[in-house]
mmCIF file of C-alpha atoms in Angstrom:
data_model
loop_
_atom_site.group_PDB
_atom_site.id
_atom_site.type_symbol
_atom_site.label_atom_id
_atom_site.label_comp_id
_atom_site.label_asym_id
_atom_site.label_seq_id
_atom_site.Cartn_x
_atom_site.Cartn_y
_atom_site.Cartn_z
ATOM 1 C CA MET A 44 0.000 0.000 0.000
ATOM 2 C CA GLU A 45 1.085 3.555 -0.693
ATOM 3 C CA ALA A 46 1.364 5.851 2.293
ATOM 4 C CA HIS A 47 -1.656 7.945 1.313
ATOM 5 C CA ASP A 48 -3.817 4.832 1.019
ATOM 6 C CA PHE A 49 -4.013 4.726 4.826
ATOM 7 C CA VAL A 50 -6.704 7.380 4.623
ATOM 8 C CA ASP A 51 -8.947 4.673 3.152
ATOM 9 C CA LYS A 52 -10.203 2.643 6.110
ATOM 10 C CA VAL A 53 -11.528 -0.195 3.961
ATOM 11 C CA LEU A 54 -8.120 -0.769 2.344
ATOM 12 C CA VAL A 55 -6.326 -0.710 5.703
ATOM 13 C CA LEU A 56 -8.884 -3.058 7.240
ATOM 14 C CA GLU A 57 -8.484 -5.515 4.372
ATOM 15 C CA GLU A 58 -4.698 -5.448 4.746
ATOM 16 C CA LEU A 59 -4.884 -6.005 8.514
ATOM 17 C CA GLU A 60 -7.310 -8.878 7.981
ATOM 18 C CA LYS A 61 -5.039 -10.401 5.351
ATOM 19 C CA ARG A 62 -2.103 -10.322 7.764
ATOM 20 C CA GLY A 63 -4.207 -11.828 10.575
ATOM 21 C CA VAL A 64 -3.826 -8.745 12.744
ATOM 22 C CA MET A 65 -7.581 -8.210 13.081
ATOM 23 C CA ASP A 66 -8.007 -11.782 14.315
ATOM 24 C CA ASP A 67 -5.551 -11.028 17.108
ATOM 25 C CA LEU A 68 -7.197 -7.718 17.965
ATOM 26 C CA VAL A 69 -10.560 -9.478 18.162
ATOM 27 C CA ILE A 70 -9.123 -11.866 20.746
ATOM 28 C CA LEU A 71 -7.665 -8.877 22.593
ATOM 29 C CA SER A 72 -11.116 -7.276 22.660
ATOM 30 C CA GLN A 73 -12.579 -10.492 24.072
ATOM 31 C CA ILE A 74 -10.113 -11.084 26.892
ATOM 32 C CA LEU A 75 -9.668 -7.458 27.987
ATOM 33 C CA PRO A 76 -13.199 -7.178 29.480
ATOM 34 C CA LEU A 77 -12.495 -10.315 31.539
ATOM 35 C CA HIS A 78 -10.460 -8.080 33.848
ATOM 36 C CA ASP A 79 -13.440 -5.815 34.548
ATOM 37 C CA ARG A 80 -14.711 -7.721 37.572
ATOM 38 C CA LYS A 81 -11.322 -7.461 39.255
ATOM 39 C CA LYS A 82 -11.150 -3.750 38.442
ATOM 40 C CA VAL A 83 -14.681 -3.072 39.681
ATOM 41 C CA MET A 84 -14.051 -4.912 42.953
ATOM 42 C CA ALA A 85 -10.985 -2.759 43.582
ATOM 43 C CA ALA A 86 -12.451 0.504 42.293
ATOM 44 C CA GLU A 87 -13.670 1.852 45.632
ATOM 45 C CA CYS A 88 -10.202 1.871 47.158
ATOM 46 C CA LEU A 89 -8.266 3.069 44.109
ATOM 47 C CA SER A 90 -7.678 6.536 42.709
ATOM 48 C CA ASN A 91 -8.508 7.319 39.097
ATOM 49 C CA SER A 92 -4.813 7.439 38.183
ATOM 50 C CA THR A 93 -4.214 4.047 39.813
ATOM 51 C CA LYS A 94 -7.196 2.525 37.999
ATOM 52 C CA GLY A 95 -5.960 4.019 34.757
ATOM 53 C CA GLN A 96 -2.475 2.610 35.211
ATOM 54 C CA GLY A 97 -3.925 -0.792 36.097
ATOM 55 C CA THR A 98 -5.999 -0.862 32.921
ATOM 56 C CA ARG A 99 -2.971 0.154 30.855
ATOM 57 C CA ASP A 100 -1.036 -2.749 32.374
ATOM 58 C CA PHE A 101 -3.848 -5.136 31.406
ATOM 59 C CA VAL A 102 -3.934 -3.809 27.835
ATOM 60 C CA VAL A 103 -0.172 -4.115 27.454
ATOM 61 C CA SER A 104 -0.069 -7.599 28.970
ATOM 62 C CA ASP A 105 -2.955 -8.859 26.827
ATOM 63 C CA MET A 106 -1.426 -7.297 23.726
ATOM 64 C CA HIS A 107 1.752 -9.240 24.447
ATOM 65 C CA ARG A 108 -0.301 -12.439 24.731
ATOM 66 C CA VAL A 109 -2.058 -12.118 21.388
ATOM 67 C CA THR A 110 1.107 -11.069 19.525
ATOM 68 C CA PHE A 111 3.468 -13.484 21.319
ATOM 69 C CA THR A 112 5.819 -10.700 22.323
ATOM 70 C CA GLY A 113 7.314 -9.593 25.648
ATOM 71 C CA ASP A 114 6.951 -12.312 28.299
ATOM 72 C CA TYR A 115 5.290 -14.617 25.755
ATOM 73 C CA GLU A 116 7.845 -14.385 22.956
ATOM 74 C CA SER A 117 9.355 -17.777 23.823
ATOM 75 C CA LEU A 118 5.985 -19.471 23.146
ATOM 76 C CA MET A 119 5.929 -18.481 19.476
ATOM 77 C CA GLY A 120 7.424 -21.722 18.133
ATOM 78 C CA SER A 121 5.116 -24.132 19.988
ATOM 79 C CA PRO A 122 1.462 -25.104 19.407
ATOM 80 C CA VAL A 123 -0.944 -22.807 21.238
ATOM 81 C CA VAL A 124 -2.752 -25.771 22.815
ATOM 82 C CA GLU A 125 0.454 -26.684 24.645
ATOM 83 C CA ASN A 126 0.863 -23.182 26.056
ATOM 84 C CA LEU A 127 -2.659 -22.222 27.071
ATOM 85 C CA SER A 128 -1.861 -22.338 30.773
ATOM 86 C CA ASP A 129 1.047 -19.928 30.276
ATOM 87 C CA LEU A 130 -0.889 -17.630 27.954
ATOM 88 C CA ALA A 131 -3.840 -17.502 30.365
ATOM 89 C CA LYS A 132 -1.721 -17.019 33.487
ATOM 90 C CA ASP A 133 -3.247 -14.376 35.781
ATOM 91 C CA LEU A 134 -6.285 -14.069 33.513
ATOM 92 C CA PRO A 135 -9.842 -14.653 34.789
ATOM 93 C CA GLU A 136 -11.716 -17.859 34.043
ATOM 94 C CA GLY A 137 -12.840 -18.152 30.449
ATOM 95 C CA ALA A 138 -9.682 -16.796 28.837
ATOM 96 C CA HIS A 139 -8.753 -20.221 27.436
ATOM 97 C CA THR A 140 -11.818 -20.116 25.186
ATOM 98 C CA PHE A 141 -10.484 -17.110 23.328
ATOM 99 C CA LEU A 142 -6.741 -17.722 23.525
ATOM 100 C CA GLN A 143 -7.000 -21.157 21.944
ATOM 101 C CA LYS A 144 -8.066 -19.436 18.713
ATOM 102 C CA LEU A 145 -4.698 -17.672 18.401
ATOM 103 C CA MET A 146 -2.624 -18.391 15.317
ATOM 104 C CA PRO A 147 1.045 -17.487 15.972
ATOM 105 C CA LYS A 148 2.523 -15.405 13.166
ATOM 106 C CA PRO A 149 6.333 -15.552 13.162
ATOM 107 C CA GLY A 150 7.880 -12.378 11.842
ATOM 108 C CA VAL A 151 4.679 -10.325 11.798
ATOM 109 C CA TYR A 152 5.077 -8.503 15.118
ATOM 110 C CA ARG A 153 8.028 -6.820 16.745
ATOM 111 C CA TYR A 154 7.698 -5.240 20.172
ATOM 112 C CA HIS A 155 9.666 -2.008 19.979
ATOM 113 C CA PRO A 156 9.081 0.324 22.950
ATOM 114 C CA TYR A 157 10.707 3.736 22.724
ATOM 115 C CA LYS A 158 10.930 6.642 25.139
ATOM 116 C CA GLY A 159 8.389 4.951 27.433
ATOM 117 C CA VAL A 160 5.820 4.485 24.651
ATOM 118 C CA LYS A 161 4.583 0.930 24.088
ATOM 119 C CA CYS A 162 4.848 0.103 20.400
ATOM 120 C CA TRP A 163 4.279 -2.999 18.292
ATOM 121 C CA GLU A 164 5.569 -2.948 14.745
ATOM 122 C CA VAL A 165 3.535 -4.845 12.156
ATOM 123 C CA SER A 166 6.306 -5.894 9.805
ATOM 124 C CA GLY A 167 6.349 -3.961 6.556
ATOM 125 C CA PHE A 168 3.126 -2.098 7.298
ATOM 126 C CA CYS A 169 2.635 0.118 10.356
ATOM 127 C CA SER A 170 3.173 0.574 14.088
ATOM 128 C CA LEU A 171 0.547 0.036 16.789
ATOM 129 C CA LEU A 172 0.503 2.313 19.832
ATOM 130 C CA ILE A 173 -1.682 2.264 22.950
ATOM 131 C CA GLN A 174 -3.491 5.314 24.316
ATOM 132 C CA SER A 175 -6.091 5.795 27.045
ATOM 133 C CA ALA A 176 -9.090 8.068 26.534
ATOM 134 C CA PRO A 177 -10.853 10.216 29.140
ATOM 135 C CA PHE A 178 -14.241 9.426 30.657
ATOM 136 C CA PRO A 179 -16.931 10.447 29.804
ATOM 137 C CA GLY A 180 -15.663 12.026 26.598
ATOM 138 C CA GLY A 181 -14.211 8.747 25.399
ATOM 139 C CA THR A 182 -12.093 8.211 22.326
ATOM 140 C CA LYS A 183 -13.755 11.089 20.449
ATOM 141 C CA LYS A 184 -12.212 13.494 22.970
ATOM 142 C CA ILE A 185 -8.775 11.894 23.082
ATOM 143 C CA ARG A 186 -5.800 14.210 22.795
ATOM 144 C CA TRP A 187 -2.226 13.379 21.869
ATOM 145 C CA LYS A 188 -0.033 14.393 24.795
ATOM 146 C CA GLY A 189 3.472 13.718 26.049
ATOM 147 C CA ALA A 190 6.927 14.121 24.553
ATOM 148 C CA ILE A 191 6.613 11.576 21.750
ATOM 149 C CA LYS A 192 3.020 10.953 20.640
ATOM 150 C CA PRO A 193 2.263 14.448 19.294
ATOM 151 C CA SER A 194 5.329 14.237 17.052
ATOM 152 C CA ALA A 195 4.475 10.695 15.981
ATOM 153 C CA VAL A 196 0.903 11.683 15.140
ATOM 154 C CA SER A 197 2.162 14.773 13.281
ATOM 155 C CA GLU A 198 4.571 12.666 11.246
ATOM 156 C CA THR A 199 1.825 10.139 10.492
ATOM 157 C CA THR A 200 -0.458 12.973 9.333
ATOM 158 C CA ARG A 201 2.243 14.227 6.992
ATOM 159 C CA TYR A 202 3.075 10.689 5.892
ATOM 160 C CA VAL A 203 -0.458 9.847 4.761
ATOM 161 C CA GLU A 204 -1.100 13.322 3.322
ATOM 162 C CA PRO A 205 2.227 14.457 1.789
ATOM 163 C CA THR A 206 0.780 17.737 0.473
ATOM 164 C CA LEU A 207 -0.469 18.828 3.905
ATOM 165 C CA PRO A 208 1.997 21.224 5.578
ATOM 166 C CA ILE A 209 2.711 20.504 9.241
ATOM 167 C CA GLU A 210 4.017 23.528 11.088
ATOM 168 C CA GLY A 211 6.834 23.296 13.604
ATOM 169 C CA LEU A 212 7.667 19.613 13.094
ATOM 170 C CA GLU A 213 11.367 18.969 13.439
ATOM 171 C CA THR A 214 11.696 15.471 14.870
ATOM 172 C CA SER A 215 14.710 13.193 14.622
ATOM 173 C CA SER A 216 14.048 9.670 13.400
ATOM 174 C CA ASP A 217 15.137 8.076 16.688
ATOM 175 C CA LYS A 218 12.168 9.722 18.421
ATOM 176 C CA LEU A 219 9.567 8.226 16.096
ATOM 177 C CA PRO A 220 8.065 4.736 15.766
ATOM 178 C CA PRO A 221 10.165 2.234 13.788
ATOM 179 C CA ARG A 222 7.582 2.184 11.032
ATOM 180 C CA LEU A 223 5.126 4.860 9.983
ATOM 181 C CA PRO A 224 2.274 5.453 9.829
ATOM 182 C CA ILE A 225 1.040 4.627 13.302
ATOM 183 C CA LEU A 226 -2.358 3.220 14.201
ATOM 184 C CA VAL A 227 -3.579 3.696 17.755
ATOM 185 C CA LEU A 228 -5.317 1.200 20.020
ATOM 186 C CA ALA A 229 -7.371 3.491 22.234
ATOM 187 C CA TYR A 230 -9.438 2.417 25.216
ATOM 188 C CA CYS A 231 -11.749 4.060 27.723
ATOM 189 C CA ILE A 232 -12.970 2.765 31.092
ATOM 190 C CA THR A 233 -15.839 3.884 33.301
ATOM 191 C CA PRO A 234 -15.169 5.292 36.805
ATOM 192 C CA GLU A 235 -15.980 1.793 38.091
ATOM 193 C CA GLY A 236 -13.240 0.308 35.938
ATOM 194 C CA GLU A 237 -15.370 -1.366 33.267
ATOM 195 C CA THR A 238 -14.267 -1.425 29.637
ATOM 196 C CA LYS A 239 -16.325 1.200 27.796
ATOM 197 C CA GLU A 240 -14.466 1.472 24.485
ATOM 198 C CA LEU A 241 -11.706 -0.250 22.554
ATOM 199 C CA ILE A 242 -10.991 1.110 19.101
ATOM 200 C CA LEU A 243 -8.326 1.042 16.422
ATOM 201 C CA GLY A 244 -7.815 4.257 14.515
ATOM 202 C CA LEU A 245 -5.648 6.418 12.298
ATOM 203 C CA PRO A 246 -4.812 9.508 14.377
ATOM 204 C CA THR A 247 -4.394 13.062 13.194
ATOM 205 C CA LEU A 248 -3.729 16.410 14.789
ATOM 206 C CA ALA A 249 -6.517 18.236 16.608
ATOM 207 C CA LYS A 250 -5.653 21.670 17.927
ATOM 208 C CA HIS A 251 -9.229 22.765 18.580
ATOM 209 C CA ARG A 252 -12.109 21.192 20.494
ATOM 210 C CA ASP A 253 -14.272 20.868 17.393
ATOM 211 C CA GLN A 254 -11.634 18.942 15.453
ATOM 212 C CA SER A 255 -11.615 15.157 15.452
ATOM 213 C CA PRO A 256 -8.391 13.463 16.605
ATOM 214 C CA TRP A 257 -9.058 10.667 14.112
ATOM 215 C CA VAL A 258 -9.108 10.229 10.359
ATOM 216 C CA TRP A 259 -11.123 7.042 10.913
ATOM 217 C CA THR A 260 -11.765 4.470 13.652
ATOM 218 C CA ILE A 261 -12.871 0.854 13.978
ATOM 219 C CA ASP A 262 -14.888 -0.183 17.046
ATOM 220 C CA LEU A 263 -13.152 -3.443 17.975
ATOM 221 C CA LEU A 264 -15.845 -4.515 20.442
ATOM 222 C CA LYS A 265 -18.548 -4.261 17.766
ATOM 223 C CA TYR A 266 -16.248 -5.773 15.147
ATOM 224 C CA ALA A 267 -15.760 -8.847 17.362
ATOM 225 C CA GLU A 268 -19.514 -9.143 17.934
ATOM 226 C CA THR A 269 -20.147 -8.958 14.194
ATOM 227 C CA LEU A 270 -17.661 -11.739 13.451
ATOM 228 C CA SER A 271 -19.079 -13.904 16.231
ATOM 229 C CA ALA A 272 -22.639 -13.457 14.968
ATOM 230 C CA SER A 273 -21.603 -14.172 11.364
ATOM 231 C CA SER A 274 -19.680 -17.288 12.408
ATOM 232 C CA THR A 275 -22.647 -18.638 14.378
ATOM 233 C CA THR A 276 -25.047 -18.078 11.486
ATOM 234 C CA ILE A 277 -22.800 -19.683 8.894
ATOM 235 C CA SER A 278 -21.992 -22.668 11.119
ATOM 236 C CA ALA A 279 -25.679 -23.265 11.733
ATOM 237 C CA MET A 280 -26.237 -23.352 7.981
ATOM 238 C CA GLY A 281 -23.471 -25.883 7.537
ATOM 239 C CA ALA A 282 -21.602 -23.634 5.123
ATOM 240 C CA PRO A 283 -17.832 -23.143 5.093
ATOM 241 C CA MET A 284 -16.415 -20.176 6.988
ATOM 242 C CA ALA A 285 -16.561 -16.991 4.957
ATOM 243 C CA ASP A 286 -13.587 -14.862 3.997
ATOM 244 C CA TYR A 287 -14.217 -11.913 6.291
ATOM 245 C CA SER A 288 -11.685 -9.762 4.477
ATOM 246 C CA GLN A 289 -14.409 -9.240 1.888
ATOM 247 C CA VAL A 290 -17.061 -8.187 4.405
ATOM 248 C CA PRO A 291 -17.288 -4.447 5.118
ATOM 249 C CA VAL A 292 -18.111 -5.034 8.786
ATOM 250 C CA VAL A 293 -17.386 -1.446 9.698
ATOM 251 C CA PRO A 294 -18.940 1.257 7.487
ATOM 252 C CA ASP A 295 -16.343 3.614 6.110
ATOM 253 C CA ALA A 296 -16.564 7.181 7.322
ATOM 254 C CA HIS A 297 -15.188 9.609 4.797
ATOM 255 C CA VAL A 298 -13.365 12.061 7.017
ATOM 256 C CA LYS A 299 -10.972 14.560 5.520
ATOM 257 C CA LEU A 300 -7.729 15.385 7.257
ATOM 258 C CA LYS A 301 -7.852 18.783 8.845
ATOM 259 C CA LYS A 302 -6.038 21.630 7.187
ATOM 260 C CA THR A 303 -3.413 23.440 9.212
ATOM 261 C CA ALA A 304 -4.505 26.960 10.042
ATOM 262 C CA LYS A 305 -2.486 29.691 8.403
#
């Protein structure tokens, strides 16, 4: 794909499905809510910052599980069925059901944290970053903060829209993700600690409140529900599993990148 093609959500979705990345993100979206009961039980005695950090730790840990990186990198060469107990360690009951569907993909993922930012490189395609969103505004009100993410988002904006001028961007390559553009896994939890949102999106700059921080997004929770419903229907009919890369499960929203104010 050409850099500018990332503006087209359908093309990106098809490429992620082809590489098996969406399958892994579906499993992530299924096991992440399993932590909610633990978070809710502890919510009364935890501060918002502590709850937020705890959720981030869950997201990072579960992302490592589904990509076989970090603590789970050594399990890549063995059958998943032989490693379910290790993959599901510290997870609530029911995790095995989802984790057993994993299909290890040697060479597809590389865990490449930089400057404190968690980053997974999808070989030859993009980088995946994690970002929390505020409650109640959610992912629509997310803002790119910190020393690294604003620059990374700026560079991604310029990368997918080469003709769009980005003011004040002078960033050395060692401060950016190993592969551009970046896609962001953004999540939002309720004050009680329950998973409210989990999305994948192409970020862009938003300097004003009325500007969207996204070019497009995919609701991973709804995406997983759609696949599950489709699988159940097809299985009941006795038909072979469909090629979901051809199913536009998430309607494309034609959103134009914002223009930098003069």
